[in-house]
Amino acid sequence: MRSLRPVILAAAGTAALLFAAGPAAGEDRPPVTVVDSLGRTVTVPGRVARILSLEPEVTRIVVALGAGDRLVGIDHFLRFNDHLFPLVFPAGASLPLVSNPAQDLSVEEALRLRPDVVFASPSESRLTGSVERKLRVPVVALASMGRFSGLLEEIRTLGRILDREARAGELIARFEETLRGLPGPAPEAEGPGRPTVYLAFWNSLVRTPVAYDPVDAAGGRNVAAGTAADYAGSPGVTVSLEKLLLWDPEVILVQGNYPPSDRRVTVEAVLRDPRLASLRAVRTGRVHYTFGYWYWWDPALALVETVYLARLFRPGTDPGFDLAAFGDGVFKDFYGVEGAFSALCRRLDCHAWTRE
């Protein structure tokens, strides 16, 4: 692996400048028209001062763009279930809560907050139209759905909406530069050297994403790629054990983005499961944790996970590489905070498996 340390140092020198910039006060700006992830054409005001995001991935990107001070509310997931967001945006703890555990929006609270724009998930297409009618403000549905192209376009779109295009360009350049430094075959290559990979996500052995670009970019091949999702707007599919046995992956990745006490699927359980004993991944001990996502990414963590997987698929590559230091550098570049990745690993107890 080409060393990633210079990337950390070069980007860190610009972090303070990137976070200091913001929209110039008093400037008029024409409305911005975008096409969202549902294919809808949406026009938003040229000046967006009050943001209500119901989509955690969007909320994180808003913060990474340096516009976290424009957030006027927070959803239930980020307030109570996310282990990372409090580390990168402590101010979120004081934002009004706008949804319940089922992620249902409190329309009364949303009206009180007077947002200029609302961001929603494309997986809740009916909610998008309902919120737009009730609040009478533009609603933009955005999500990457496990695709880097979608994630980078999402960053670009939010940069346009929030008048933070320069910062969006910096984040995209950081992302692409790191991907170019990864070892192994190009994502579109076939044949030897690209291990077949099955992902057990969302605390289920039989739920798996139909697209997960960190695997492809790291030199693997997702066995579920091309499979139809369970429903429109879903990133995943439920498969049978027979299908998993037929795929016979060389590597199994278990989502580890939970504290150990909350994990219903574990590496140890997969290795001990007699139903899976014939799988190549089980027979060779190539069952590992990875970070994964809950239908939405943290953009910095997606980048760190890709570098982790590239090393996992090719043991011994760049043996002096320090993933914790690299991850802390990425999170500083994205969020301007120190030690966030190391702190996340302590919360998830993942230092052991990220050092494999």
Short mmCIF file of C-alpha atoms in Angstrom, two decimals, residues 62-314:
data_model
loop_
_atom_site.label_atom_id
_atom_site.label_comp_id
_atom_site.label_asym_id
_atom_site.label_seq_id
_atom_site.Cartn_x
_atom_site.Cartn_y
_atom_site.Cartn_z
CA VAL A 62 -23.76 19.41 6.78
CA VAL A 63 -21.41 19.43 9.77
CA ALA A 64 -18.43 18.41 7.63
CA LEU A 65 -19.24 21.30 5.28
CA GLY A 66 -18.93 23.68 8.21
CA ALA A 67 -22.66 24.48 8.35
CA GLY A 68 -23.56 22.68 11.59
CA ASP A 69 -24.51 25.99 13.19
CA ARG A 70 -27.46 26.19 10.78
CA LEU A 71 -29.05 22.96 12.06
CA VAL A 72 -32.22 23.73 14.02
CA GLY A 73 -33.19 20.20 15.14
CA ILE A 74 -31.94 16.64 15.41
CA ASP A 75 -33.54 13.25 14.73
CA HIS A 76 -34.00 10.50 17.31
CA PHE A 77 -31.35 8.21 15.84
CA LEU A 78 -28.52 10.71 16.06
CA ARG A 79 -29.56 11.81 19.55
CA PHE A 80 -29.89 8.37 21.15
CA ASN A 81 -28.44 5.62 18.95
CA ASP A 82 -25.42 6.99 17.13
CA HIS A 83 -22.05 6.47 18.83
CA LEU A 84 -20.09 8.77 16.54
CA PHE A 85 -22.08 11.95 16.05
CA PRO A 86 -21.65 13.24 19.64
CA LEU A 87 -17.88 12.92 19.14
CA VAL A 88 -17.77 15.05 15.99
CA PHE A 89 -20.57 17.53 16.82
CA PRO A 90 -21.12 17.91 20.58
CA ALA A 91 -23.40 20.91 19.94
CA GLY A 92 -25.99 18.46 18.59
CA ALA A 93 -26.85 17.51 22.17
CA SER A 94 -28.60 20.87 22.64
CA LEU A 95 -30.67 20.80 19.44
CA PRO A 96 -34.43 20.22 19.76
CA LEU A 97 -35.54 16.63 19.12
CA VAL A 98 -37.84 16.42 16.08
CA SER A 99 -38.69 12.71 15.81
CA ASN A 100 -39.65 9.71 17.95
CA PRO A 101 -38.00 6.24 18.19
CA ALA A 102 -39.88 5.20 15.02
CA GLN A 103 -38.36 8.26 13.29
CA ASP A 104 -41.81 9.83 12.89
CA LEU A 105 -41.53 13.60 12.52
CA SER A 106 -43.16 15.91 15.05
CA VAL A 107 -44.83 18.28 12.59
CA GLU A 108 -45.71 20.74 15.35
CA GLU A 109 -42.07 20.98 16.46
CA ALA A 110 -40.86 21.24 12.87
CA LEU A 111 -43.26 24.12 12.20
CA ARG A 112 -42.02 25.89 15.31
CA LEU A 113 -38.41 25.60 14.10
CA ARG A 114 -39.19 27.36 10.78
CA PRO A 115 -36.64 25.60 8.56
CA ASP A 116 -35.72 26.99 5.14
CA VAL A 117 -35.19 23.45 3.85
CA VAL A 118 -35.81 19.91 5.09
CA PHE A 119 -33.63 16.92 4.17
CA ALA A 120 -35.20 13.46 4.24
CA SER A 121 -34.32 9.89 3.30
CA PRO A 122 -35.35 8.58 -0.15
CA SER A 123 -36.34 5.33 1.59
CA GLU A 124 -39.28 7.30 3.05
CA SER A 125 -40.69 8.63 -0.20
CA ARG A 126 -44.20 9.11 1.19
CA LEU A 127 -42.82 11.10 4.13
CA THR A 128 -41.04 13.42 1.71
CA GLY A 129 -44.25 14.55 0.04
CA SER A 130 -46.17 14.70 3.31
CA VAL A 131 -43.57 16.90 5.01
CA GLU A 132 -43.42 19.23 2.01
CA ARG A 133 -47.20 19.70 2.08
CA LYS A 134 -47.43 20.22 5.83
CA LEU A 135 -44.44 22.51 6.30
CA ARG A 136 -44.66 24.28 2.94
CA VAL A 137 -40.90 24.32 2.56
CA PRO A 138 -38.76 22.43 0.03
CA VAL A 139 -37.85 18.86 1.00
CA VAL A 140 -34.77 17.27 -0.57
CA ALA A 141 -34.37 13.47 -0.34
CA LEU A 142 -30.70 12.43 -0.38
CA ALA A 143 -28.76 9.25 0.40
CA SER A 144 -25.77 7.43 -1.05
CA MET A 145 -27.21 3.89 -0.70
CA GLY A 146 -23.79 2.29 -0.32
CA ARG A 147 -22.33 3.93 -3.44
CA PHE A 148 -19.31 6.25 -3.36
CA SER A 149 -20.60 7.98 -6.49
CA GLY A 150 -23.82 8.71 -4.60
CA LEU A 151 -21.94 9.92 -1.53
CA LEU A 152 -19.71 12.30 -3.48
CA GLU A 153 -22.66 13.62 -5.47
CA GLU A 154 -24.52 14.13 -2.19
CA ILE A 155 -21.60 16.18 -0.83
CA ARG A 156 -21.51 18.17 -4.07
CA THR A 157 -25.28 18.80 -3.99
CA LEU A 158 -25.25 19.90 -0.37
CA GLY A 159 -22.32 22.17 -1.11
CA ARG A 160 -24.42 23.90 -3.79
CA ILE A 161 -27.49 24.20 -1.58
CA LEU A 162 -25.54 25.57 1.39
CA ASP A 163 -23.18 27.79 -0.62
CA ARG A 164 -20.25 25.68 0.53
CA GLU A 165 -19.03 24.45 -2.84
CA ALA A 166 -15.35 25.11 -2.14
CA ARG A 167 -15.48 23.06 1.06
CA ALA A 168 -17.40 20.30 -0.73
CA GLY A 169 -14.66 20.22 -3.35
CA GLU A 170 -12.02 19.81 -0.65
CA LEU A 171 -13.87 16.87 0.93
CA ILE A 172 -14.35 15.18 -2.43
CA ALA A 173 -10.68 15.67 -3.33
CA ARG A 174 -9.63 14.19 0.04
CA PHE A 175 -11.85 11.19 -0.54
CA GLU A 176 -10.69 10.55 -4.10
CA GLU A 177 -7.00 11.02 -3.26
CA THR A 178 -7.20 8.36 -0.57
CA LEU A 179 -9.00 5.93 -2.87
CA ARG A 180 -6.30 6.38 -5.49
CA GLY A 181 -3.70 5.32 -2.91
CA LEU A 182 -5.29 1.93 -2.26
CA PRO A 183 -3.49 -1.24 -3.41
CA GLY A 184 -4.83 -4.03 -5.54
CA PRO A 185 -6.91 -4.28 -8.73
CA ALA A 186 -9.29 -1.60 -9.91
CA PRO A 187 -12.91 -2.05 -8.69
CA GLU A 188 -14.06 -3.08 -12.18
CA ALA A 189 -11.39 -5.81 -12.51
CA GLU A 190 -12.36 -9.49 -12.34
CA GLY A 191 -10.51 -12.72 -11.57
CA PRO A 192 -7.93 -13.82 -9.00
CA GLY A 193 -6.92 -11.44 -6.26
CA ARG A 194 -10.42 -10.14 -5.63
CA PRO A 195 -11.90 -12.18 -2.74
CA THR A 196 -15.62 -12.80 -2.78
CA VAL A 197 -17.23 -11.14 0.23
CA TYR A 198 -20.53 -11.55 2.06
CA LEU A 199 -21.68 -8.82 4.45
CA ALA A 200 -23.90 -9.67 7.45
CA PHE A 201 -25.35 -6.26 8.33
CA TRP A 202 -28.02 -4.72 10.51
CA ASN A 203 -27.58 -7.28 13.31
CA SER A 204 -28.75 -10.10 11.04
CA LEU A 205 -26.90 -12.99 9.43
CA VAL A 206 -29.22 -12.95 6.42
CA ARG A 207 -29.56 -9.21 5.73
CA THR A 208 -26.93 -7.89 3.34
CA PRO A 209 -26.41 -4.73 1.26
CA VAL A 210 -26.82 -5.08 -2.50
CA ALA A 211 -24.17 -2.41 -3.01
CA TYR A 212 -21.26 -1.62 -0.74
CA ASP A 213 -18.45 0.27 -2.43
CA PRO A 214 -15.89 0.03 0.40
CA VAL A 215 -15.59 -3.68 -0.45
CA ASP A 216 -15.12 -3.04 -4.17
CA ALA A 217 -12.69 -0.16 -3.68
CA ALA A 218 -10.66 -2.26 -1.22
CA GLY A 219 -10.22 -5.02 -3.80
CA GLY A 220 -13.07 -7.39 -2.89
CA ARG A 221 -16.26 -8.42 -4.65
CA ASN A 222 -19.64 -8.27 -2.94
CA VAL A 223 -21.44 -11.56 -3.71
CA ALA A 224 -24.83 -9.81 -3.39
CA ALA A 225 -24.00 -7.15 -5.99
CA GLY A 226 -26.75 -6.92 -8.56
CA THR A 227 -29.34 -8.63 -6.35
CA ALA A 228 -32.67 -6.80 -6.14
CA ALA A 229 -33.26 -5.00 -2.85
CA ASP A 230 -36.17 -5.98 -0.62
CA TYR A 231 -38.12 -2.87 -1.65
CA ALA A 232 -37.60 0.39 -3.51
CA GLY A 233 -35.36 2.73 -1.55
CA SER A 234 -33.84 -0.08 0.55
CA PRO A 235 -30.09 -0.73 0.33
CA GLY A 236 -30.41 -4.35 1.46
CA VAL A 237 -31.87 -7.76 0.72
CA THR A 238 -32.86 -10.68 2.94
CA VAL A 239 -31.33 -13.95 1.72
CA SER A 240 -31.78 -17.57 2.68
CA LEU A 241 -29.06 -19.69 4.25
CA GLU A 242 -29.20 -21.83 1.10
CA LYS A 243 -28.31 -18.77 -0.96
CA LEU A 244 -25.41 -17.94 1.32
CA LEU A 245 -24.13 -21.51 1.06
CA LEU A 246 -24.43 -21.34 -2.73
CA TRP A 247 -22.44 -18.10 -2.84
CA ASP A 248 -19.75 -19.70 -0.62
CA PRO A 249 -17.84 -16.44 0.01
CA GLU A 250 -14.13 -16.35 0.74
CA VAL A 251 -14.62 -13.61 3.34
CA ILE A 252 -17.54 -12.82 5.66
CA LEU A 253 -17.80 -9.34 7.16
CA VAL A 254 -19.99 -8.84 10.24
CA GLN A 255 -21.16 -5.32 11.03
CA GLY A 256 -19.32 -4.25 14.16
CA ASN A 257 -20.68 -0.73 14.45
CA TYR A 258 -22.36 -1.63 17.75
CA PRO A 259 -20.96 -1.96 21.26
CA PRO A 260 -20.27 -5.65 22.01
CA SER A 261 -23.30 -5.92 24.28
CA ASP A 262 -25.61 -4.89 21.40
CA ARG A 263 -24.25 -7.30 18.78
CA ARG A 264 -26.72 -10.05 17.93
CA VAL A 265 -24.41 -11.45 15.23
CA THR A 266 -20.78 -11.97 16.20
CA VAL A 267 -17.67 -13.28 14.47
CA GLU A 268 -17.40 -16.03 17.09
CA ALA A 269 -20.99 -17.16 16.54
CA VAL A 270 -20.52 -17.34 12.76
CA LEU A 271 -17.37 -19.42 13.15
CA ARG A 272 -19.17 -21.83 15.53
CA ASP A 273 -22.42 -22.13 13.56
CA PRO A 274 -22.60 -25.75 12.23
CA ARG A 275 -24.86 -24.64 9.38
CA LEU A 276 -22.00 -22.50 8.01
CA ALA A 277 -19.14 -24.95 8.58
CA SER A 278 -18.75 -25.73 4.87
CA LEU A 279 -18.23 -22.11 3.82
CA ARG A 280 -14.72 -21.22 2.65
CA ALA A 281 -14.69 -18.13 4.89
CA VAL A 282 -15.45 -20.23 7.96
CA ARG A 283 -13.03 -23.04 7.08
CA THR A 284 -10.16 -20.55 6.59
CA GLY A 285 -11.09 -18.29 9.52
CA ARG A 286 -11.71 -15.29 7.26
CA VAL A 287 -14.67 -13.96 9.24
CA HIS A 288 -14.08 -10.41 10.47
CA TYR A 289 -15.83 -7.35 11.80
CA THR A 290 -16.18 -4.20 9.76
CA PHE A 291 -17.93 -0.92 10.51
CA GLY A 292 -20.81 -1.03 8.05
CA TYR A 293 -23.68 1.42 8.12
CA TRP A 294 -27.29 1.89 9.18
CA TYR A 295 -28.68 2.71 5.72
CA TRP A 296 -26.56 5.86 5.86
CA TRP A 297 -22.89 6.61 6.16
CA ASP A 298 -20.59 8.85 8.00
CA PRO A 299 -18.41 10.03 5.08
CA ALA A 300 -15.19 10.01 7.11
CA LEU A 301 -15.87 6.54 8.53
CA ALA A 302 -16.66 5.16 5.06
CA LEU A 303 -13.21 6.28 3.94
CA VAL A 304 -11.45 4.82 6.98
CA GLU A 305 -13.37 1.55 6.58
CA THR A 306 -12.22 1.23 2.98
CA VAL A 307 -8.56 1.56 3.99
CA TYR A 308 -9.15 -0.98 6.80
CA LEU A 309 -10.69 -3.46 4.34
CA ALA A 310 -7.87 -3.01 1.82
CA ARG A 311 -5.41 -4.11 4.51
CA LEU A 312 -7.72 -6.92 5.66
CA PHE A 313 -8.02 -8.37 2.15
CA ARG A 314 -4.22 -8.24 1.74
#
